[in-house]
Short mmCIF file of C-alpha atoms in Angstrom, two decimals:
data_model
loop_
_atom_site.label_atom_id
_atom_site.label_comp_id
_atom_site.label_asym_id
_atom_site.label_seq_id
_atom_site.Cartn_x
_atom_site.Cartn_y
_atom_site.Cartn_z
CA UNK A 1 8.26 -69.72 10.80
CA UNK A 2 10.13 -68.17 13.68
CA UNK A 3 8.07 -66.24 16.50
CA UNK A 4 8.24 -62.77 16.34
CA UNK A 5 8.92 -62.73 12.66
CA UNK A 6 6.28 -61.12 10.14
CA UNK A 7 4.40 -63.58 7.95
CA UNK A 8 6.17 -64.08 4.56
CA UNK A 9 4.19 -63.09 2.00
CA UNK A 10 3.24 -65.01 -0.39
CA UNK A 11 3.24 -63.70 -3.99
CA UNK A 12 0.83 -64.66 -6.40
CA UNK A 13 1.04 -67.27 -8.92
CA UNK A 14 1.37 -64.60 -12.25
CA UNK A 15 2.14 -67.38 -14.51
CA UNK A 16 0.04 -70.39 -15.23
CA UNK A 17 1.13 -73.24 -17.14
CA UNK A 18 -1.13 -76.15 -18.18
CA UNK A 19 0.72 -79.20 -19.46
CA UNK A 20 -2.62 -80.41 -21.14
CA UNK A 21 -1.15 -84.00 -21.96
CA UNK A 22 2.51 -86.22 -22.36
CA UNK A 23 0.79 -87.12 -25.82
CA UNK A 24 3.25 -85.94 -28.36
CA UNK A 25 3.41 -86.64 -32.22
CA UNK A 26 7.45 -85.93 -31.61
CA UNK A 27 10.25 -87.03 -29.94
CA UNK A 28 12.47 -84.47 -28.96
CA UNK A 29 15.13 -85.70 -27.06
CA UNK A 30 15.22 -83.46 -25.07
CA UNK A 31 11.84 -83.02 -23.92
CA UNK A 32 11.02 -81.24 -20.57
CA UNK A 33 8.54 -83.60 -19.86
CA UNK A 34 9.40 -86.83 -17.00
CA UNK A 35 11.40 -89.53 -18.53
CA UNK A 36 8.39 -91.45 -16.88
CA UNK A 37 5.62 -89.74 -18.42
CA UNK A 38 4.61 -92.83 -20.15
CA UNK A 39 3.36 -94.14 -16.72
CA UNK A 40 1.30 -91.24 -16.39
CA UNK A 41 -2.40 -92.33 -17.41
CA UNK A 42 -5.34 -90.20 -16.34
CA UNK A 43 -5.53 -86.46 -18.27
CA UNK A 44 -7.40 -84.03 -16.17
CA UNK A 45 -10.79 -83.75 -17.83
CA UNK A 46 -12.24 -80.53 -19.00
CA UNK A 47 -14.33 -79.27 -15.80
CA UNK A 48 -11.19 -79.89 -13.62
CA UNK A 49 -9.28 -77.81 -16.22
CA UNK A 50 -11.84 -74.80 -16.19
CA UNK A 51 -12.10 -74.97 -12.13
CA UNK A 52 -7.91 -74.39 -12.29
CA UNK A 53 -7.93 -71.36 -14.83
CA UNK A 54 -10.44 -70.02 -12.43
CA UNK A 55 -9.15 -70.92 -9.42
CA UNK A 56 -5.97 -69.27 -10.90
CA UNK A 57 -7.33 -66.41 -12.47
CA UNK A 58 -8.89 -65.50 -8.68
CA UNK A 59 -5.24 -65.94 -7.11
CA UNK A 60 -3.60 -63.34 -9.77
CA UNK A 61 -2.83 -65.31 -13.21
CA UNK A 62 -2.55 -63.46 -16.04
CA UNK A 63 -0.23 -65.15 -18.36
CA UNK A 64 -1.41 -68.88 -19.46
CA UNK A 65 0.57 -71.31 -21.27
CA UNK A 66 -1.26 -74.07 -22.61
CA UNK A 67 1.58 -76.91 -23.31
CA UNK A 68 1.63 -80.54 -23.25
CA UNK A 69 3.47 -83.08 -25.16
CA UNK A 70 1.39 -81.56 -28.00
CA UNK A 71 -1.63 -79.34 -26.67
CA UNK A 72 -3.16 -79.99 -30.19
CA UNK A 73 -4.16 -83.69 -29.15
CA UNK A 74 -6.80 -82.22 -26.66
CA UNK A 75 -10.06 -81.65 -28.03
CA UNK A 76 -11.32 -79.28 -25.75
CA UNK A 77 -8.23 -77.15 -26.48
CA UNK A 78 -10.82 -74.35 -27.60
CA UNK A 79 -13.02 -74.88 -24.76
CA UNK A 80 -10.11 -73.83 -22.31
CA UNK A 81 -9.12 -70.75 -24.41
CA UNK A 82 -12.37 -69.67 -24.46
CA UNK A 83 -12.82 -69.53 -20.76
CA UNK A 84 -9.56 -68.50 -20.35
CA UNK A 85 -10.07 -65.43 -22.76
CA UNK A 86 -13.58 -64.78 -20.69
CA UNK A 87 -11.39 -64.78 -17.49
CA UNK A 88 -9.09 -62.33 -18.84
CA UNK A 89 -5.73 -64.32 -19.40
CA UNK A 90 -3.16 -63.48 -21.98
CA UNK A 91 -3.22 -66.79 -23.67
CA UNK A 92 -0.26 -68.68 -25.40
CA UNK A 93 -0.08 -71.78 -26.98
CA UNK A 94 2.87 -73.72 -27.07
CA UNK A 95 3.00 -76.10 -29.78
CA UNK A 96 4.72 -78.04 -32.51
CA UNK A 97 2.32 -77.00 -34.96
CA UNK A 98 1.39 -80.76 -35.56
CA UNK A 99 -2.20 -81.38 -34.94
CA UNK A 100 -3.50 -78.28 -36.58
CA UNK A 101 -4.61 -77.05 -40.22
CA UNK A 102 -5.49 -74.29 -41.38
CA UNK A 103 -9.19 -74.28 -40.05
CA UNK A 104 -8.00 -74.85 -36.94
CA UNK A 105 -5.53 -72.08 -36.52
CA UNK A 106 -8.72 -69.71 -37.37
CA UNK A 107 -10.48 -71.61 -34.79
CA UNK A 108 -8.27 -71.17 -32.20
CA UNK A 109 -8.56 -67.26 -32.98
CA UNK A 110 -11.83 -67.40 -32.64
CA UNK A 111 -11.81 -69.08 -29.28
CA UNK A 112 -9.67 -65.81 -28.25
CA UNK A 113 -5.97 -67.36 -28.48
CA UNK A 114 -3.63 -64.56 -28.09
CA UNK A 115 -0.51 -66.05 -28.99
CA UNK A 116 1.12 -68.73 -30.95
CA UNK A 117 4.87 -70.32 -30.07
CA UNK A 118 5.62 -72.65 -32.44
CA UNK A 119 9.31 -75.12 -32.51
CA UNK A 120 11.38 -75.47 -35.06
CA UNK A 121 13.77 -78.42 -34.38
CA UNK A 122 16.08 -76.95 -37.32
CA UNK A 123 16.68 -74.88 -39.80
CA UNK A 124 16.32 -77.40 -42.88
CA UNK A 125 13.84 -80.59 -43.16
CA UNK A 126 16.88 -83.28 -42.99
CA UNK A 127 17.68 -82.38 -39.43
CA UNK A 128 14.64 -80.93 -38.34
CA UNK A 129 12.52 -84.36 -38.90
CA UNK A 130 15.50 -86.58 -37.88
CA UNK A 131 15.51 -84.65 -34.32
CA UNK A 132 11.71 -84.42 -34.15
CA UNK A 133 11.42 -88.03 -35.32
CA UNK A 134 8.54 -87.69 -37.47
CA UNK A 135 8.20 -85.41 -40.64
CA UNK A 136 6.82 -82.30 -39.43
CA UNK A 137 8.93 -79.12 -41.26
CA UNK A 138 6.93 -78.51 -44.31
CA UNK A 139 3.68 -78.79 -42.33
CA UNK A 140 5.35 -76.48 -39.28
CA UNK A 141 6.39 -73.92 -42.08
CA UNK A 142 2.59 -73.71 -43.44
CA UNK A 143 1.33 -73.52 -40.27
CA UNK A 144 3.65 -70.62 -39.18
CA UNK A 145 2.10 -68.56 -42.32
CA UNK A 146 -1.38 -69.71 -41.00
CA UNK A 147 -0.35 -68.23 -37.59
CA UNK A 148 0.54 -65.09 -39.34
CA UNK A 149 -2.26 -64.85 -41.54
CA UNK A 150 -4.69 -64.76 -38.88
CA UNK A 151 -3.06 -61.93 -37.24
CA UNK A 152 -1.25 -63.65 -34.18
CA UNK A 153 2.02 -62.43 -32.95
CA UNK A 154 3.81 -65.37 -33.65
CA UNK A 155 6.96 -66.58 -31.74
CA UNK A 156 9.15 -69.19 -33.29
CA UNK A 157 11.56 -71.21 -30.57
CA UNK A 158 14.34 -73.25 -31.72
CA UNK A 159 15.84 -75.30 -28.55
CA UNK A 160 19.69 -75.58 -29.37
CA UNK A 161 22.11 -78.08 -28.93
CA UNK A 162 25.37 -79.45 -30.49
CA UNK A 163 23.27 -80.74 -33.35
CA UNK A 164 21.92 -77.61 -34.56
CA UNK A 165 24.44 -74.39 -32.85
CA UNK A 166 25.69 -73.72 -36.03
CA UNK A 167 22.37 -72.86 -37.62
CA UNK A 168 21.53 -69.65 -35.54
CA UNK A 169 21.81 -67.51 -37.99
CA UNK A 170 20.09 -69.60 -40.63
CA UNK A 171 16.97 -69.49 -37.58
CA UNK A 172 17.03 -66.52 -38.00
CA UNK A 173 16.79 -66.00 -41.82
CA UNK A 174 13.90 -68.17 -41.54
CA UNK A 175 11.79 -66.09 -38.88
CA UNK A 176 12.07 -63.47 -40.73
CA UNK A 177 11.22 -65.08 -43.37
CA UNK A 178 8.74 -66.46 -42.24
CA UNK A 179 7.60 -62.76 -40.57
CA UNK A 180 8.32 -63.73 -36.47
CA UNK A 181 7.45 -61.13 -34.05
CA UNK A 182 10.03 -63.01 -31.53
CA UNK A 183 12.68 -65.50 -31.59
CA UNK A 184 13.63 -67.78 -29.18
CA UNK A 185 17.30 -69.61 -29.32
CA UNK A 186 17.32 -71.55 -26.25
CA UNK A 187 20.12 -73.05 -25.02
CA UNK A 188 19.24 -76.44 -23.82
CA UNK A 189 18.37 -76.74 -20.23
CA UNK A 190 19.51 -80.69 -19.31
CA UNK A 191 16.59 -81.76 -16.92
CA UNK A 192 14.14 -84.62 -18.15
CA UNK A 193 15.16 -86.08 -21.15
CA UNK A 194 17.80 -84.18 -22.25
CA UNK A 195 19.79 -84.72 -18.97
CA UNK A 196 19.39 -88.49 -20.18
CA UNK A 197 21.02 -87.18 -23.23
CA UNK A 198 22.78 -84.85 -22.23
CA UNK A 199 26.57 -86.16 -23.96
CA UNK A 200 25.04 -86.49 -27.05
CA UNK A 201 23.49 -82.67 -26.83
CA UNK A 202 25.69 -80.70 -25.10
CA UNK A 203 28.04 -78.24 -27.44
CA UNK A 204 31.21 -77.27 -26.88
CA UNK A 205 32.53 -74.69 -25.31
CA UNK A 206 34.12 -73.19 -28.38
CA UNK A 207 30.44 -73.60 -30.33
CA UNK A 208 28.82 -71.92 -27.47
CA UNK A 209 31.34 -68.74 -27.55
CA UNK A 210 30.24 -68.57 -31.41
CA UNK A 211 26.59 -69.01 -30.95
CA UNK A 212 26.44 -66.53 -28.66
CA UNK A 213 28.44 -63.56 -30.86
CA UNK A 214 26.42 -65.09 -33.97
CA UNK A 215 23.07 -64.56 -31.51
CA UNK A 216 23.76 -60.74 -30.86
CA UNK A 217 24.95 -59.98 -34.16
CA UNK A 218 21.30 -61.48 -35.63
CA UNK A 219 19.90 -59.35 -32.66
CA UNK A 220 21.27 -56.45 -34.48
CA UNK A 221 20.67 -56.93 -38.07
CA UNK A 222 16.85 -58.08 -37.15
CA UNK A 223 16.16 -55.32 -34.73
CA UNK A 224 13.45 -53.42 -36.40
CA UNK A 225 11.60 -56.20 -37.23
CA UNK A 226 11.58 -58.80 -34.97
CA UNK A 227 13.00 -59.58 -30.73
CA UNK A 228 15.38 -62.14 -30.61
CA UNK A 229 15.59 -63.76 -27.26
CA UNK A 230 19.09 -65.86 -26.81
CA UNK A 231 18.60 -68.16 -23.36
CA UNK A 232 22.38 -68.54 -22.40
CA UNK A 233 23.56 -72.33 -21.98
CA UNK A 234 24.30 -71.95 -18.47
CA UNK A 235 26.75 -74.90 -17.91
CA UNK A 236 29.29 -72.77 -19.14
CA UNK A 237 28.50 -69.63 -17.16
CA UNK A 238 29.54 -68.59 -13.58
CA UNK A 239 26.40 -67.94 -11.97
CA UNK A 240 23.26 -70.08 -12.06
CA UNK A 241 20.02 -68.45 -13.85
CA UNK A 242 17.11 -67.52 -11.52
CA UNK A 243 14.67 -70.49 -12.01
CA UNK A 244 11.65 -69.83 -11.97
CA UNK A 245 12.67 -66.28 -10.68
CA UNK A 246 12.97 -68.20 -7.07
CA UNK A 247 10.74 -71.21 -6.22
CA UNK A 248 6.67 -70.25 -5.41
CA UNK A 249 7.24 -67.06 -6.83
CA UNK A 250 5.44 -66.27 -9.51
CA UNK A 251 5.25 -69.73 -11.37
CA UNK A 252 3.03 -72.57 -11.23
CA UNK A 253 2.93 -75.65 -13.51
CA UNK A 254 -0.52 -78.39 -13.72
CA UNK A 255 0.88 -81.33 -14.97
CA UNK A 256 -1.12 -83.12 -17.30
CA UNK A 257 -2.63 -85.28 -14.49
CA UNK A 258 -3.22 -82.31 -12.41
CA UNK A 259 -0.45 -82.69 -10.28
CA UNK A 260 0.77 -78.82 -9.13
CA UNK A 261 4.31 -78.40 -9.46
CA UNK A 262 6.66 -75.11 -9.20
CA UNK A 263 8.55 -75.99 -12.40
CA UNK A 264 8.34 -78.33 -14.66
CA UNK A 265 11.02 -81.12 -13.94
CA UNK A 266 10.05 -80.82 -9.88
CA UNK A 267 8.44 -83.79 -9.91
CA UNK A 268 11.69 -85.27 -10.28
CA UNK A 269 13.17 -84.18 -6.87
CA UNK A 270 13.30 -86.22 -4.14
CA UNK A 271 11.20 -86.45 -0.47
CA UNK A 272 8.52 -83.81 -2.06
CA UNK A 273 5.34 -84.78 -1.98
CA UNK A 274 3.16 -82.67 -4.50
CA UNK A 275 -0.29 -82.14 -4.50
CA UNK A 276 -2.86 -82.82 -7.08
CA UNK A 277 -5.31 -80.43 -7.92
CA UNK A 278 -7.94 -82.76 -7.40
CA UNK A 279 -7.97 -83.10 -3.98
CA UNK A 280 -6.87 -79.68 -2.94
CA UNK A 281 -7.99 -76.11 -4.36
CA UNK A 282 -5.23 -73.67 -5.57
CA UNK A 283 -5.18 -71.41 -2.52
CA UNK A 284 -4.32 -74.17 -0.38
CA UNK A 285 -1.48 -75.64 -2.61
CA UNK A 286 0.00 -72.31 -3.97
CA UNK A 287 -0.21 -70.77 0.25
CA UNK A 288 0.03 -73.49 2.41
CA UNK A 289 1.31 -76.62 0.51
CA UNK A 290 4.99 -78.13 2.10
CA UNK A 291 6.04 -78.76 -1.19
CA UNK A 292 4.96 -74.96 -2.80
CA UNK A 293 6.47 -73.63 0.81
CA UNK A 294 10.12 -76.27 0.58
CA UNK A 295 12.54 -73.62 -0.88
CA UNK A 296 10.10 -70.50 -0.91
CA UNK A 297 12.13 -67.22 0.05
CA UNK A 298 15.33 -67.87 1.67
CA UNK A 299 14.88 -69.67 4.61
CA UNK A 300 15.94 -72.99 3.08
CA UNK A 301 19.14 -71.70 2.09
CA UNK A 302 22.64 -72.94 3.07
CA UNK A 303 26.24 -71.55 2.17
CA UNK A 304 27.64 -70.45 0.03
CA UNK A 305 24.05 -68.94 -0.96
CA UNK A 306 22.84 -67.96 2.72
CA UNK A 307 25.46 -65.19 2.88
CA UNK A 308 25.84 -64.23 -0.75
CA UNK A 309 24.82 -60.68 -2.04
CA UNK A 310 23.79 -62.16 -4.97
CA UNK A 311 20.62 -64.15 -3.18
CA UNK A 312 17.90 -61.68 -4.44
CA UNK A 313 18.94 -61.70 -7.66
CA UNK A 314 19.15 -65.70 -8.72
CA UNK A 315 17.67 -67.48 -5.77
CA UNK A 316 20.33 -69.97 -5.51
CA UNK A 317 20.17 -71.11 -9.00
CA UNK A 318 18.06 -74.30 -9.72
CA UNK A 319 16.44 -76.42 -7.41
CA UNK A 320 16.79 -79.61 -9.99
CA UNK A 321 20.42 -79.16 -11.29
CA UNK A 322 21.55 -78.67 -7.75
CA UNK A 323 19.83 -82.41 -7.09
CA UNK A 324 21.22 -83.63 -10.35
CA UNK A 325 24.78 -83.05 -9.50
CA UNK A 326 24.93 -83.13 -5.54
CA UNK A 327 22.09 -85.37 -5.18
CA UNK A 328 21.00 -82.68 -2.17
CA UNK A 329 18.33 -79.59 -3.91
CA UNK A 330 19.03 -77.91 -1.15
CA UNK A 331 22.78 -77.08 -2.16
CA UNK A 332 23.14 -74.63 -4.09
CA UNK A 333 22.88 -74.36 -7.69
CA UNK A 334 26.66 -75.73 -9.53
CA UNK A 335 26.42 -73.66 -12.28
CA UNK A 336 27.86 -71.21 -9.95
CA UNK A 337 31.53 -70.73 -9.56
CA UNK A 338 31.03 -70.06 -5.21
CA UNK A 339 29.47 -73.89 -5.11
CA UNK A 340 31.70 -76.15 -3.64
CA UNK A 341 30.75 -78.68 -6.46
CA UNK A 342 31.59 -76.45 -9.37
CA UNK A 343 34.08 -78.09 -11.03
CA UNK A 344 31.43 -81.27 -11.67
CA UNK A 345 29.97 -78.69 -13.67
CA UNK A 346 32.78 -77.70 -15.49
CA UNK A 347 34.00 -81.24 -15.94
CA UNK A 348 31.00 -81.86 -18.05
CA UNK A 349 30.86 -79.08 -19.88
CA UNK A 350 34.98 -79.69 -20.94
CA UNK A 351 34.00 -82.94 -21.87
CA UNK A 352 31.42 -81.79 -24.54
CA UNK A 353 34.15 -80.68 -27.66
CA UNK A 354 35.97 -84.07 -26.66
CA UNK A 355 33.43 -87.18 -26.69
CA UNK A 356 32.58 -89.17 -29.32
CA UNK A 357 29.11 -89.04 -30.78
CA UNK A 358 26.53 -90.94 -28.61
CA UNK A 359 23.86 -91.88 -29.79
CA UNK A 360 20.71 -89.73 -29.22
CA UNK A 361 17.98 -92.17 -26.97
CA UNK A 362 14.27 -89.80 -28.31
CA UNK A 363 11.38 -89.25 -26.36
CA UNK A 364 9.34 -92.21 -27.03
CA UNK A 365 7.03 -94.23 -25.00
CA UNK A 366 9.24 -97.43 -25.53
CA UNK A 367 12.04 -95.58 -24.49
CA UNK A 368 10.55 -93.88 -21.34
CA UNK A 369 9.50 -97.44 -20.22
CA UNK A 370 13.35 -98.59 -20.54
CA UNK A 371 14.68 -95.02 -18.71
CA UNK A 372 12.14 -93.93 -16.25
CA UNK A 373 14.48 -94.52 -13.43
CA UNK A 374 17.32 -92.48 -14.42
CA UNK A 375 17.96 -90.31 -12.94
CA UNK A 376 19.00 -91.63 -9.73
CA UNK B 1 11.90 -42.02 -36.84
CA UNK B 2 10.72 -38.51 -35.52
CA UNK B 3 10.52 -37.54 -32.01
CA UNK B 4 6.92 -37.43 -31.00
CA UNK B 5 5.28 -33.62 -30.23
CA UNK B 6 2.20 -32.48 -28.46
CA UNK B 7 -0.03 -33.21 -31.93
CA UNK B 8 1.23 -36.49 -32.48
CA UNK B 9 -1.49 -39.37 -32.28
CA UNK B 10 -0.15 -43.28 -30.70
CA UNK B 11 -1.97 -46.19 -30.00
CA UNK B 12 -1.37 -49.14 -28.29
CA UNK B 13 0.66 -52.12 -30.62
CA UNK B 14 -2.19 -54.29 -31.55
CA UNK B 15 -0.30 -57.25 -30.40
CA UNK B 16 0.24 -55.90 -26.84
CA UNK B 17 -2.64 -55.89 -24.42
CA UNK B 18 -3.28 -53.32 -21.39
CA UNK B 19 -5.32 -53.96 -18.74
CA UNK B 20 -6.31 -53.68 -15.06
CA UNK B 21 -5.05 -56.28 -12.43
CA UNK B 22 -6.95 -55.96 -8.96
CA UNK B 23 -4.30 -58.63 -7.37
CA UNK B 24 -0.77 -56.46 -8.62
CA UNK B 25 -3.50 -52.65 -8.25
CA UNK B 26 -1.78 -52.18 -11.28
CA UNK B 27 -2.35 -51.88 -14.86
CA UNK B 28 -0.26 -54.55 -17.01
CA UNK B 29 0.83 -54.86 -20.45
CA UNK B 30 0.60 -58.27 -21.69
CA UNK B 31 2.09 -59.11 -24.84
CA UNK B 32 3.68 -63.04 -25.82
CA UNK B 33 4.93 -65.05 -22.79
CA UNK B 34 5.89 -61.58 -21.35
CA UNK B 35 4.23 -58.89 -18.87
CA UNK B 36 5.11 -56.03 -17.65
CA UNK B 37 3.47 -54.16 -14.39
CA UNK B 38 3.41 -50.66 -15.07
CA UNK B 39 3.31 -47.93 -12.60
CA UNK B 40 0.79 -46.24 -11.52
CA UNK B 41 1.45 -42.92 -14.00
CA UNK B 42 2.93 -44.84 -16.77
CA UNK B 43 -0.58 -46.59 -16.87
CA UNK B 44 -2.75 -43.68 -16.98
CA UNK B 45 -0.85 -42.77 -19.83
CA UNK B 46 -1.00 -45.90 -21.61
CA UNK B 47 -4.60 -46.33 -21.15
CA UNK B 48 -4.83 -42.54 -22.85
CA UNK B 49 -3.26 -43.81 -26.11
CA UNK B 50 -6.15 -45.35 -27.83
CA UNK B 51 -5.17 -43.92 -31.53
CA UNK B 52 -7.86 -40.71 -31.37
CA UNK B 53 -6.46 -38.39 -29.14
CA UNK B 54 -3.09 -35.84 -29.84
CA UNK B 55 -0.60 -36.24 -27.30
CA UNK B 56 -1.34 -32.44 -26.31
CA UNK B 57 -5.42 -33.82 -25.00
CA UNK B 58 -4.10 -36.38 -23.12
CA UNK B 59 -1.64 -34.16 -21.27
CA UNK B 60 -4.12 -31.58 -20.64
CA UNK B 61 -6.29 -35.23 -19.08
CA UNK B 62 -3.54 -36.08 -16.78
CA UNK B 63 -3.37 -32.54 -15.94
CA UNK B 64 -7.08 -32.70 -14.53
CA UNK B 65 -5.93 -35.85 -12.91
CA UNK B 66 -2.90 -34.60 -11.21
CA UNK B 67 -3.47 -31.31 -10.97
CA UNK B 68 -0.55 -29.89 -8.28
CA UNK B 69 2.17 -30.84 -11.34
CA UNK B 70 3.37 -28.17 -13.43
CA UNK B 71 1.64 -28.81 -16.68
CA UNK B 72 3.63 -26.73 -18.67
CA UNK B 73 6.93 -27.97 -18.05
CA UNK B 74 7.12 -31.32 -16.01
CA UNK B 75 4.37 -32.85 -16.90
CA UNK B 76 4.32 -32.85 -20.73
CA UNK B 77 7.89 -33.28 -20.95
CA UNK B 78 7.72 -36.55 -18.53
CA UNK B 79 4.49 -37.56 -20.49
CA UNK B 80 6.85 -37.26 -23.69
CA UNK B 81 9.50 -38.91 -22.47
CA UNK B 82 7.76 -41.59 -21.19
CA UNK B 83 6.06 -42.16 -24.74
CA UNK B 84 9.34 -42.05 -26.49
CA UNK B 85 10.44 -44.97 -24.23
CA UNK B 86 6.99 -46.91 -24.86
CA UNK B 87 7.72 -46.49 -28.55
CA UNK B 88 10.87 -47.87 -28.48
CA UNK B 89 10.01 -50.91 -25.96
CA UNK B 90 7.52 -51.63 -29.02
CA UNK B 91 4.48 -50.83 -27.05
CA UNK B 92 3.28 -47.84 -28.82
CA UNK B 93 2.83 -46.65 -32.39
CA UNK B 94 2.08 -43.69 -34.14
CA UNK B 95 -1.24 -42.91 -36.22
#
């Protein structure tokens, strides 16, 4: 900080996410999670997890994700949303619906759950259970009418990619079949695992321009009963999304061994050092952390961001795609068209309507043994 | 739908949830994944809307709470206006 300057001030941490565990019935590939997360061993335990949604809660949390891998596989999952309820979060859990039954879904209700997201990985059982890798749509369908039946608002999410585009409206039919209060079509964002993959996900540009009319036409038809929420894919936009809405800002993500990261592929940056929740309270590593503080505000910046009138509004884009394709997160984003590295961008996405099929490497632990290293 | 009058009753959506943040001094609506921070007016008025009261008591409420505005012009016509856009945004429902 410069002499003579005010403080910055820090904002608080509104949004909590708790990656419980990596454990995962699926294999998505294209998982958020580390390609390395099979090296990652030792789950925070349930007292550490209550001291963070205090410790949180105290600092100004009031959303909570619980998310994972699979949140189901912790056992204590109702412990946590009962204190979490106590401390007065607005509780969601993120899940693939695998690892629950019906006497669950009630139990996580009566725990105080607010919220239930549940993916879809298609619209049909073929696909969906190819792309998940396990069979999961007929239980995922009876668990989104258990959801409904015990009075959550329900959200279904359907991450999209050139596999599945051309089923948005058939999403669609089936949250409202199904009786979704929201619906999420999310563009794939290519960090983790689906960067690994990302030539055998990415659309084309001409499926992208459809999926996105077909998007706000079903935004239309559906709007008196249900939001539908389309994520734009953003390697074929002009300006980079706000991550995070700007690093330190108002997110923080535990990782499942308690490691405190500002989003969740940060870990994968280089020459950060990121501290664990273990050793350090909250306060300290949301305030005064190097990592929390590395691109907080605009300090950090270089051109073409540290001029541009557009600063306040997306924060220079993404911290990890800027590292991705520059190998430098301090450049700025090259999803946007003022980055001197654009055109990497729009190599790629050029490429997508004109490669063969690759094949599709899932989120495994056999596989994040072979590709933990990538990428480099 | 019809426009809302002075003897219309609203509640809060069930789904949503309104409460008091000492960190933002605000009251927030919470609702899936999502918050908003509301100001300090449009959460008095929220926190009014509890499914017993006509629109009319809860004006004449805020009246006693803000008592230099002009109750019988500004105030129930920004009160109104303000619950026509809550109703919309999903965030309040008629009884």
């Amino acid at each position: 900080m410069k002499a003579g300057f005010a403080p910055f001030r820090v904002s608080p941490p509104l949004w909590l996410l708790a990656e419980l565990t990596y454990a995962c019935p699926l294999q998505c590939p294209y998982c958020s999670n580390p390609l390395a997360f099979a090296r990652h061993r030792a789950e925070l335990d349930t007292a550490n997890w209550l001291r963070v949604l205090r410790e949180a809660r105290a600092l100004g949390a009031c959303q909570l994700g619980f998310s994972g891998g699979e949140p189901l596989t912790r056992s204590d999952l109702e412990v946590l949303i009962a204190e979490a309820r106590r401390l007065g979060y607005y509780s969601n859990l993120i899940t693939s619906g695998i690892g629950m039954d019906a006497r669950r879904v009630a139990a996580l209700r009566n725990a105080g759950l607010d919220h239930i997201q549940i993916s879809f990985q298609a619209s049909e059982p073929v696909l969906n259970d190819y792309l998940a890798g396990t069979q999961a749509f007929a239980h995922k369908l009876e668990m989104a009418r258990q959801v409904k039946a015990n009075g959550f608002p329900m959200v279904l999410c359907f991450v999209i990619h050139r596999h599945n585009i051309e089923q948005i409206e058939l999403f669609c039919e089936l949250a409202s079949r199904l009786g979704a209060d929201y619906v999420e079509l999310a563009n794939t964002q290519y960090h983790g695992w689906a960067w690994l993959n990302r030539q055998a996900l990415l659309p084309s540009r001409a499926q992208v321009e459809q999926a996105e009319a077909t998007a706000h036409r079903c935004q239309q038809r559906y709007a008196s009963s249900m939001k539908i929420l389309y994520v734009v894919a953003d390697y074929f936009e002009q300006r980079p999304k706000a991550c995070v809405n700007g690093w330190g800002s108002v997110f923080l993500d535990i990782a499942p061994d308690g490691t405190a990261l500002p989003c969740h592929s940060a870990g994968e940056l280089p020459g950060l050092s990121f501290p664990n929740v273990r050793n350090a309270s909250l306060a300290e590593i949301w305030r005064d952390s190097a990592a929390f503080n590395r691109f907080r505000g605009f300090d950090w910046m270089r051109e073409p961001c540290l001029s541009c009138p557009e600063k306040h509004k997306d924060f220079g884009g993404c911290r990890c795609q800027a590292y991705l394709f520059t190998g430098d997160p301090s450049n700025a984003d090259p999803v946007c068209a003022k980055s001197p590295e654009h055109q990497r961008v729009v190599a790629l996405a050029n490429a997508a309507g004109n490669t063969p099929a690759r094949p599709i490497r899932f989120r495994n632990s056999c596989n994040s043994r072979i590709y933990h290293g990538i990428p480099k | 739908m019809a426009a809302l009058t002075t003897q219309t009753i609203v509640r809060l959506t069930p789904t949503y949830r309104l409460q008091w943040e000492p960190v933002q001094n605000a009251y927030v609506l919470l609702y899936p994944e999502g918050m908003v921070t509301l100001n300090a007016t449009a959460g008095e008025i929220l926190t009014r809307c509890d499914g017993m009261h006509r629109v009319a008591e809860i004006i004449a409420d805020l009246q006693r709470l803000y008592p230099e505005t002009d109750a019988a012009t500004h105030l129930s016509a920004d009160v109104l206006e303000f619950m026509e856009i809550a109703r919309n945004e999903g965030w309040l429902r008629t009884v």
